[in-house]
mmCIF file of C-alpha atoms in Angstrom:
data_model
loop_
_atom_site.group_PDB
_atom_site.id
_atom_site.type_symbol
_atom_site.label_atom_id
_atom_site.label_comp_id
_atom_site.label_asym_id
_atom_site.label_seq_id
_atom_site.Cartn_x
_atom_site.Cartn_y
_atom_site.Cartn_z
ATOM 1 C CA MET A 1192 -10.707 -3.692 12.182
ATOM 2 C CA ARG A 1193 -10.051 -4.855 8.735
ATOM 3 C CA ILE A 1194 -11.603 -2.828 6.244
ATOM 4 C CA PHE A 1195 -11.508 -2.279 2.404
ATOM 5 C CA SER A 1196 -12.587 -0.480 -0.679
ATOM 6 C CA PHE A 1197 -14.423 -2.314 -3.515
ATOM 7 C CA ILE A 1198 -16.817 -1.614 -6.481
ATOM 8 C CA LYS A 1199 -20.351 -2.600 -6.579
ATOM 9 C CA GLN A 1200 -22.764 -1.940 -9.464
ATOM 10 C CA GLY A 1201 -20.298 0.638 -10.785
ATOM 11 C CA LYS A 1202 -19.774 2.589 -7.441
ATOM 12 C CA GLU A 1203 -17.153 2.554 -4.686
ATOM 13 C CA ARG A 1204 -18.150 0.971 -1.365
ATOM 14 C CA VAL A 1205 -16.309 0.102 1.941
ATOM 15 C CA GLY A 1206 -16.296 -3.404 3.326
ATOM 16 C CA ILE A 1207 -15.142 -5.208 6.509
ATOM 17 C CA GLU A 1208 -13.568 -8.463 6.846
ATOM 18 C CA LYS A 1209 -14.002 -10.750 10.003
ATOM 19 C CA ASP A 1210 -13.108 -14.395 10.249
ATOM 20 C CA SER A 1211 -12.648 -14.682 6.524
ATOM 21 C CA LYS A 1212 -15.981 -13.352 5.753
ATOM 22 C CA ARG A 1213 -16.766 -9.874 4.372
ATOM 23 C CA LEU A 1214 -19.573 -7.412 4.737
ATOM 24 C CA ASP A 1215 -20.698 -4.528 2.575
ATOM 25 C CA LEU A 1216 -20.972 -1.815 5.039
ATOM 26 C CA TYR A 1217 -23.277 0.330 3.094
ATOM 27 C CA GLU A 1218 -25.849 -2.539 2.662
ATOM 28 C CA GLY A 1219 -25.180 -3.568 6.223
ATOM 29 C CA TYR A 1220 -26.159 -0.206 7.530
ATOM 30 C CA ARG A 1221 -29.295 -0.062 5.514
ATOM 31 C CA LEU A 1222 -30.327 -3.469 6.706
ATOM 32 C CA LYS A 1223 -29.447 -2.794 10.459
ATOM 33 C CA TYR A 1224 -31.169 0.690 10.637
ATOM 34 C CA GLY A 1225 -33.959 0.094 8.021
ATOM 35 C CA THR A 1226 -33.013 2.741 5.948
ATOM 36 C CA ASP A 1227 -33.047 3.398 2.157
ATOM 37 C CA SER A 1228 -29.585 4.811 2.051
ATOM 38 C CA ALA A 1229 -26.359 5.011 4.428
ATOM 39 C CA PRO A 1230 -23.821 7.655 5.123
ATOM 40 C CA ASP A 1231 -21.649 8.790 2.458
ATOM 41 C CA PHE A 1232 -18.465 7.484 4.318
ATOM 42 C CA LEU A 1233 -19.330 4.177 3.661
ATOM 43 C CA THR A 1234 -18.800 4.742 -0.025
ATOM 44 C CA ASP A 1235 -15.472 6.566 0.411
ATOM 45 C CA MET A 1236 -12.413 5.289 2.427
ATOM 46 C CA LYS A 1237 -10.844 8.604 2.877
ATOM 47 C CA LYS A 1238 -13.802 10.290 4.315
ATOM 48 C CA LEU A 1239 -14.247 7.368 6.606
ATOM 49 C CA ILE A 1240 -10.604 7.817 7.680
ATOM 50 C CA SER A 1241 -11.075 11.688 7.889
ATOM 51 C CA LEU A 1242 -14.213 11.246 10.179
ATOM 52 C CA GLY A 1243 -12.033 9.020 12.682
ATOM 53 C CA VAL A 1244 -13.776 7.689 15.817
ATOM 54 C CA PRO A 1245 -17.527 8.426 15.144
ATOM 55 C CA ALA A 1246 -17.380 6.764 11.702
ATOM 56 C CA LEU A 1247 -15.602 3.799 13.144
ATOM 57 C CA ASN A 1248 -17.934 3.497 15.891
ATOM 58 C CA ILE A 1249 -20.764 3.119 13.435
ATOM 59 C CA VAL A 1250 -18.489 0.508 11.478
ATOM 60 C CA SER A 1251 -18.133 -1.412 14.712
ATOM 61 C CA GLU A 1252 -22.015 -1.562 15.229
ATOM 62 C CA ILE A 1253 -22.489 -2.778 11.889
ATOM 63 C CA GLN A 1254 -19.837 -5.403 12.330
ATOM 64 C CA THR A 1255 -21.280 -6.412 15.531
ATOM 65 C CA SER A 1256 -24.714 -6.864 14.205
ATOM 66 C CA TRP A 1257 -23.289 -8.468 10.829
ATOM 67 C CA PRO A 1258 -26.621 -8.698 8.650
ATOM 68 C CA LYS A 1259 -26.118 -11.883 6.817
ATOM 69 C CA GLU A 1260 -27.817 -10.496 3.770
ATOM 70 C CA ALA A 1261 -25.017 -8.132 3.334
ATOM 71 C CA GLU A 1262 -22.275 -10.731 3.017
ATOM 72 C CA LEU A 1263 -20.114 -10.512 0.104
ATOM 73 C CA THR A 1264 -19.394 -13.887 -1.928
ATOM 74 C CA GLU A 1265 -17.285 -12.043 -4.406
ATOM 75 C CA VAL A 1266 -15.019 -8.733 -4.022
ATOM 76 C CA ASP A 1267 -14.141 -6.393 -6.989
ATOM 77 C CA TRP A 1268 -11.314 -4.853 -5.235
ATOM 78 C CA LEU A 1269 -9.970 -1.392 -5.319
ATOM 79 C CA PRO A 1270 -7.021 0.052 -3.870
ATOM 80 C CA PRO A 1271 -7.964 0.581 0.042
ATOM 81 C CA VAL A 1272 -7.604 4.383 -0.572
ATOM 82 C CA THR A 1273 -8.397 5.111 -4.194
ATOM 83 C CA ASN A 1274 -7.555 8.810 -4.259
ATOM 84 C CA PRO A 1275 -4.874 9.551 -1.834
ATOM 85 C CA ASP A 1276 -3.629 13.183 -1.798
ATOM 86 C CA LYS A 1277 -0.100 11.684 -1.314
ATOM 87 C CA VAL A 1278 1.847 8.729 -1.985
ATOM 88 C CA LEU A 1279 5.341 8.864 -0.444
ATOM 89 C CA CYS A 1280 7.983 6.238 -0.649
ATOM 90 C CA PRO A 1281 11.659 6.157 0.843
ATOM 91 C CA ALA A 1282 14.661 4.893 -1.098
ATOM 92 C CA VAL A 1283 16.775 2.132 0.378
ATOM 93 C CA ASN A 1284 15.298 1.612 3.691
ATOM 94 C CA TYR A 1285 16.649 -1.591 4.300
ATOM 95 C CA LYS A 1286 20.445 -1.980 4.674
ATOM 96 C CA ALA A 1287 20.438 -5.435 2.805
ATOM 97 C CA HIS A 1288 18.450 -3.999 -0.200
ATOM 98 C CA GLY A 1289 21.057 -1.076 -0.240
ATOM 99 C CA GLN A 1290 23.754 -3.628 -0.280
ATOM 100 C CA GLU A 1291 22.324 -5.697 -3.426
ATOM 101 C CA ALA A 1292 21.558 -2.215 -5.014
ATOM 102 C CA GLY A 1293 25.245 -0.948 -4.353
ATOM 103 C CA THR A 1294 23.596 2.080 -2.552
ATOM 104 C CA PRO A 1295 24.287 2.992 1.160
ATOM 105 C CA PRO A 1296 21.135 3.974 3.236
ATOM 106 C CA PRO A 1297 20.731 7.605 3.277
ATOM 107 C CA ALA A 1298 21.496 9.861 6.512
ATOM 108 C CA LYS A 1299 17.711 10.909 6.434
ATOM 109 C CA PRO A 1300 14.934 9.429 4.374
ATOM 110 C CA TYR A 1301 14.878 10.062 0.766
ATOM 111 C CA PHE A 1302 11.406 10.186 -0.628
ATOM 112 C CA PHE A 1303 9.956 9.716 -4.007
ATOM 113 C CA THR A 1304 6.283 9.834 -4.924
ATOM 114 C CA LYS A 1305 3.696 7.823 -6.905
ATOM 115 C CA PHE A 1306 0.415 9.224 -8.535
ATOM 116 C CA PRO A 1307 -3.075 7.832 -7.598
ATOM 117 C CA SER A 1308 -3.203 6.643 -11.347
ATOM 118 C CA SER A 1309 -0.491 4.168 -10.653
ATOM 119 C CA LEU A 1310 -2.410 2.337 -7.977
ATOM 120 C CA ILE A 1311 -4.352 -0.855 -8.391
ATOM 121 C CA GLY A 1312 -6.241 -3.169 -5.957
ATOM 122 C CA ASN A 1313 -5.944 -6.771 -5.202
ATOM 123 C CA GLU A 1314 -6.514 -9.159 -8.002
ATOM 124 C CA LYS A 1315 -6.320 -6.452 -10.436
ATOM 125 C CA PRO A 1316 -3.709 -6.705 -13.360
ATOM 126 C CA ILE A 1317 -0.309 -5.019 -13.136
ATOM 127 C CA VAL A 1318 -0.094 -3.306 -16.318
ATOM 128 C CA LYS A 1319 3.327 -4.040 -17.959
ATOM 129 C CA PRO A 1320 4.019 -0.790 -19.817
ATOM 130 C CA ARG A 1321 4.709 -1.292 -23.642
ATOM 131 C CA VAL A 1322 7.910 0.588 -23.117
ATOM 132 C CA THR A 1323 9.555 -1.600 -20.620
ATOM 133 C CA GLU A 1324 11.342 -4.890 -20.465
ATOM 134 C CA LYS A 1325 12.480 -4.518 -16.883
ATOM 135 C CA LEU A 1326 9.421 -4.472 -14.655
ATOM 136 C CA ASP A 1327 10.256 -5.270 -11.193
ATOM 137 C CA TRP A 1328 8.777 -6.120 -7.545
ATOM 138 C CA GLU A 1329 9.091 -4.805 -4.101
ATOM 139 C CA VAL A 1330 6.973 -5.889 -1.301
ATOM 140 C CA GLU A 1331 6.544 -3.308 1.635
ATOM 141 C CA LEU A 1332 4.571 -2.320 4.414
ATOM 142 C CA GLY A 1333 2.358 0.599 3.752
ATOM 143 C CA VAL A 1334 1.185 3.079 6.216
ATOM 144 C CA ILE A 1335 -2.146 4.983 6.051
ATOM 145 C CA ILE A 1336 -2.214 8.413 7.536
ATOM 146 C CA GLY A 1337 -5.395 8.973 9.790
ATOM 147 C CA LYS A 1338 -5.293 12.795 10.493
ATOM 148 C CA SER A 1339 -3.698 15.726 9.209
ATOM 149 C CA CYS A 1340 -0.259 16.472 10.582
ATOM 150 C CA LYS A 1341 2.751 18.616 9.980
ATOM 151 C CA TYR A 1342 6.195 18.683 11.716
ATOM 152 C CA VAL A 1343 5.242 15.870 13.815
ATOM 153 C CA ARG A 1344 7.740 14.376 16.294
ATOM 154 C CA PRO A 1345 8.716 10.707 15.923
ATOM 155 C CA ASP A 1346 7.242 10.057 19.437
ATOM 156 C CA GLN A 1347 3.905 11.452 18.378
ATOM 157 C CA ALA A 1348 3.824 10.127 14.780
ATOM 158 C CA MET A 1349 1.541 6.991 15.612
ATOM 159 C CA ASN A 1350 -1.081 9.397 16.762
ATOM 160 C CA CYS A 1351 -1.349 10.365 12.989
ATOM 161 C CA VAL A 1352 -1.578 6.811 11.681
ATOM 162 C CA PHE A 1353 -4.871 5.119 10.820
ATOM 163 C CA GLY A 1354 -3.577 1.703 9.820
ATOM 164 C CA PHE A 1355 -1.501 -0.538 7.604
ATOM 165 C CA THR A 1356 -1.677 -2.342 4.257
ATOM 166 C CA VAL A 1357 0.507 -4.168 1.977
ATOM 167 C CA PHE A 1358 2.252 -2.129 -0.704
ATOM 168 C CA ASN A 1359 4.150 -3.507 -3.796
ATOM 169 C CA ASP A 1360 6.377 -0.754 -5.106
ATOM 170 C CA VAL A 1361 6.514 -2.078 -8.718
ATOM 171 C CA SER A 1362 9.394 -0.367 -10.684
ATOM 172 C CA VAL A 1363 10.137 0.124 -14.279
ATOM 173 C CA ARG A 1364 13.898 -0.321 -13.909
ATOM 174 C CA ASP A 1365 14.905 0.656 -17.615
ATOM 175 C CA TRP A 1366 13.349 3.965 -16.944
ATOM 176 C CA GLN A 1367 14.211 4.395 -13.478
ATOM 177 C CA PHE A 1368 18.062 3.995 -13.858
ATOM 178 C CA PRO A 1369 20.020 6.318 -16.271
ATOM 179 C CA GLU A 1370 21.958 4.566 -19.040
ATOM 180 C CA GLY A 1371 25.052 3.177 -17.820
ATOM 181 C CA TRP A 1372 23.981 3.327 -13.956
ATOM 182 C CA PRO A 1373 25.583 2.989 -11.652
ATOM 183 C CA LYS A 1374 29.041 3.022 -13.400
ATOM 184 C CA VAL A 1375 28.086 6.036 -15.055
ATOM 185 C CA LEU A 1376 26.875 8.966 -12.958
ATOM 186 C CA ASN A 1377 23.864 11.071 -14.286
ATOM 187 C CA PRO A 1378 23.775 14.657 -12.963
ATOM 188 C CA TYR A 1379 20.146 14.583 -12.725
ATOM 189 C CA GLY A 1380 19.982 11.217 -10.582
ATOM 190 C CA GLN A 1381 17.411 8.638 -11.259
ATOM 191 C CA ASN A 1382 14.378 9.187 -13.051
ATOM 192 C CA TRP A 1383 11.942 8.482 -10.297
ATOM 193 C CA VAL A 1384 8.617 9.568 -12.037
ATOM 194 C CA TRP A 1385 8.816 7.200 -14.816
ATOM 195 C CA GLY A 1386 10.711 4.523 -12.749
ATOM 196 C CA LYS A 1387 7.847 4.475 -10.186
ATOM 197 C CA ALA A 1388 4.740 5.986 -11.326
ATOM 198 C CA MET A 1389 3.513 4.528 -14.652
ATOM 199 C CA ASP A 1390 -0.312 3.966 -14.798
ATOM 200 C CA ARG A 1391 -1.574 0.907 -13.159
ATOM 201 C CA THR A 1392 1.569 -0.625 -12.021
ATOM 202 C CA THR A 1393 1.252 -0.454 -8.177
ATOM 203 C CA PRO A 1394 -0.832 -2.935 -6.185
ATOM 204 C CA VAL A 1395 -1.875 -1.874 -2.895
ATOM 205 C CA GLY A 1396 -4.427 -3.866 -0.268
ATOM 206 C CA PRO A 1397 -6.096 -5.974 -0.135
ATOM 207 C CA ILE A 1398 -7.191 -4.170 3.004
ATOM 208 C CA ILE A 1399 -6.301 -1.678 5.581
ATOM 209 C CA VAL A 1400 -5.843 -3.173 9.170
ATOM 210 C CA THR A 1401 -6.423 -0.336 11.829
ATOM 211 C CA LYS A 1402 -3.194 0.353 13.865
ATOM 212 C CA ASP A 1403 -4.899 -0.979 17.056
ATOM 213 C CA GLU A 1404 -4.821 -4.439 15.691
ATOM 214 C CA ILE A 1405 -1.058 -4.481 14.667
ATOM 215 C CA ARG A 1406 0.725 -4.915 17.856
ATOM 216 C CA ASP A 1407 4.153 -4.059 16.722
ATOM 217 C CA PRO A 1408 4.796 -2.483 13.115
ATOM 218 C CA SER A 1409 8.639 -2.698 13.749
ATOM 219 C CA SER A 1410 8.463 -6.572 13.970
ATOM 220 C CA LEU A 1411 6.296 -7.823 10.946
ATOM 221 C CA SER A 1412 7.488 -10.524 8.635
ATOM 222 C CA MET A 1413 6.950 -10.369 4.844
ATOM 223 C CA TRP A 1414 7.616 -12.038 1.618
ATOM 224 C CA LEU A 1415 7.016 -11.690 -2.114
ATOM 225 C CA LYS A 1416 6.437 -14.679 -4.677
ATOM 226 C CA VAL A 1417 6.359 -14.676 -8.352
ATOM 227 C CA ASN A 1418 4.588 -17.821 -9.711
ATOM 228 C CA GLY A 1419 4.870 -19.575 -6.411
ATOM 229 C CA GLU A 1420 8.747 -19.145 -6.056
ATOM 230 C CA LYS A 1421 9.795 -16.864 -3.129
ATOM 231 C CA GLU A 1422 11.763 -13.782 -4.320
ATOM 232 C CA GLN A 1423 11.803 -11.818 -1.215
ATOM 233 C CA GLU A 1424 11.718 -12.328 2.597
ATOM 234 C CA GLY A 1425 12.194 -9.860 5.456
ATOM 235 C CA ASN A 1426 10.970 -8.056 8.594
ATOM 236 C CA THR A 1427 10.284 -4.631 9.272
ATOM 237 C CA LYS A 1428 12.794 -4.960 12.266
ATOM 238 C CA ASP A 1429 15.414 -4.396 9.777
ATOM 239 C CA LEU A 1430 14.202 -1.012 8.610
ATOM 240 C CA VAL A 1431 16.588 1.828 8.765
ATOM 241 C CA PHE A 1432 14.159 4.227 9.666
ATOM 242 C CA SER A 1433 11.107 3.204 11.598
ATOM 243 C CA VAL A 1434 7.378 3.888 10.820
ATOM 244 C CA GLN A 1435 7.535 6.682 13.332
ATOM 245 C CA GLU A 1436 10.517 8.145 11.935
ATOM 246 C CA LEU A 1437 9.354 7.905 8.399
ATOM 247 C CA VAL A 1438 6.136 9.571 9.203
ATOM 248 C CA SER A 1439 8.108 12.272 11.184
ATOM 249 C CA TRP A 1440 10.301 13.059 8.363
ATOM 250 C CA ALA A 1441 7.572 12.863 5.520
ATOM 251 C CA SER A 1442 5.692 15.815 7.609
ATOM 252 C CA MET A 1443 8.633 18.216 7.634
ATOM 253 C CA GLY A 1444 7.261 21.253 5.588
ATOM 254 C CA ILE A 1445 4.562 18.993 3.995
ATOM 255 C CA THR A 1446 0.842 18.522 5.532
ATOM 256 C CA LEU A 1447 0.034 14.925 5.652
ATOM 257 C CA SER A 1448 -3.694 14.267 5.077
ATOM 258 C CA PRO A 1449 -6.177 11.437 5.963
ATOM 259 C CA GLY A 1450 -5.718 8.636 3.520
ATOM 260 C CA ASP A 1451 -2.199 9.666 2.602
ATOM 261 C CA ILE A 1452 0.006 6.265 1.939
ATOM 262 C CA ILE A 1453 3.749 6.198 3.096
ATOM 263 C CA SER A 1454 5.516 2.950 2.348
ATOM 264 C CA THR A 1455 8.387 1.609 4.223
ATOM 265 C CA GLY A 1456 10.974 0.527 1.764
ATOM 266 C CA THR A 1457 11.690 -3.174 0.651
ATOM 267 C CA PRO A 1458 13.803 -6.006 1.995
ATOM 268 C CA PRO A 1459 16.475 -7.734 -0.436
ATOM 269 C CA GLY A 1460 15.553 -10.000 -3.281
ATOM 270 C CA VAL A 1461 14.259 -7.366 -5.990
ATOM 271 C CA GLY A 1462 14.570 -8.545 -9.456
ATOM 272 C CA PHE A 1463 17.292 -6.029 -10.972
ATOM 273 C CA ALA A 1464 19.696 -7.695 -8.375
ATOM 274 C CA LYS A 1465 19.274 -11.018 -10.199
ATOM 275 C CA ASN A 1466 18.563 -9.636 -13.540
ATOM 276 C CA LYS A 1467 15.088 -11.013 -13.481
ATOM 277 C CA TYR A 1468 11.980 -9.084 -14.377
ATOM 278 C CA LEU A 1469 8.406 -9.669 -14.717
ATOM 279 C CA LYS A 1470 6.453 -10.690 -17.842
ATOM 280 C CA ALA A 1471 2.882 -10.960 -18.882
ATOM 281 C CA GLY A 1472 1.137 -13.938 -17.232
ATOM 282 C CA ASP A 1473 3.289 -13.873 -14.196
ATOM 283 C CA VAL A 1474 1.540 -13.972 -10.813
ATOM 284 C CA VAL A 1475 2.810 -11.915 -8.018
ATOM 285 C CA GLU A 1476 2.038 -12.412 -4.371
ATOM 286 C CA ALA A 1477 3.155 -9.886 -1.600
ATOM 287 C CA HIS A 1478 2.592 -10.881 1.941
ATOM 288 C CA VAL A 1479 2.976 -8.843 5.278
ATOM 289 C CA GLU A 1480 2.137 -10.455 8.608
ATOM 290 C CA GLY A 1481 -1.036 -9.497 10.179
ATOM 291 C CA ILE A 1482 -2.446 -7.951 7.105
ATOM 292 C CA GLY A 1483 -2.618 -10.542 4.349
ATOM 293 C CA THR A 1484 -1.543 -11.305 0.903
ATOM 294 C CA LEU A 1485 -1.862 -9.056 -2.229
ATOM 295 C CA ARG A 1486 -2.362 -11.086 -5.504
ATOM 296 C CA ASN A 1487 -1.899 -9.708 -8.997
ATOM 297 C CA LYS A 1488 -1.354 -11.012 -12.488
ATOM 298 C CA VAL A 1489 1.009 -9.123 -14.939
ATOM 299 C CA GLU A 1490 -0.750 -8.182 -18.107
ATOM 300 C CA GLN A 1491 0.928 -6.564 -21.145
ATOM 301 C CA GLU A 1492 -0.252 -3.137 -22.143
#
């Protein structure tokens, strides 16, 4: 399935995409079953994910019937999960990105976090904070957790995965990196919070593709363009730590919950390696094979 979150009449709803057409699942349920309302999981992606198979069976029934009156001609996109409990991101999970950053890959994943307030949906503006001149891009595969898990083994990790999305780890480099970095070492390290989690900087979406439709998450091509010019190109076959390993490591001492997002790192081609940064008016497109293209325009705060 290809499902997404959107706003309709000021309220969150869940939709489904098939053959380039999109359906409002809440309205689809009402039309199919002749009711005045619909289950609340059709207005809350995290709740739908939490309910698992029973909810997905209902979604499948609505998709099969496809009431045309519930089709969407326009979509006011939200991040696929608007309120994740956790957003975990690994640093330097592609060797080539580590080379351009002058940083060797870690012996085990090194995670930083983002806040839900940093997330935006497809076609929503990336807000360039007024305190930065070095706003950067990073296309990544995003993993959506499907059920609670802790201390999960890599060979069991996919049982905890709901699906996949596109994740653009937009970064504020002049706040992330200490002054003089990397020549001058800072005893406190990088400033991950300011560098990675400023308000409305991180596009996610446009949809979640359930894991049954992604044949092999370890072999997905991806690219990122700025104003139509390709800046990044890579493939998840080059990950240092696989999806399964990342989920396993992320669950060490931390309970992963339905709707949590784990990104997987970015391939080479980021802006700071070229001294090239985003400015207001730039259009950023991030694409992952089998999922789609996440498009956002940069807007000055």
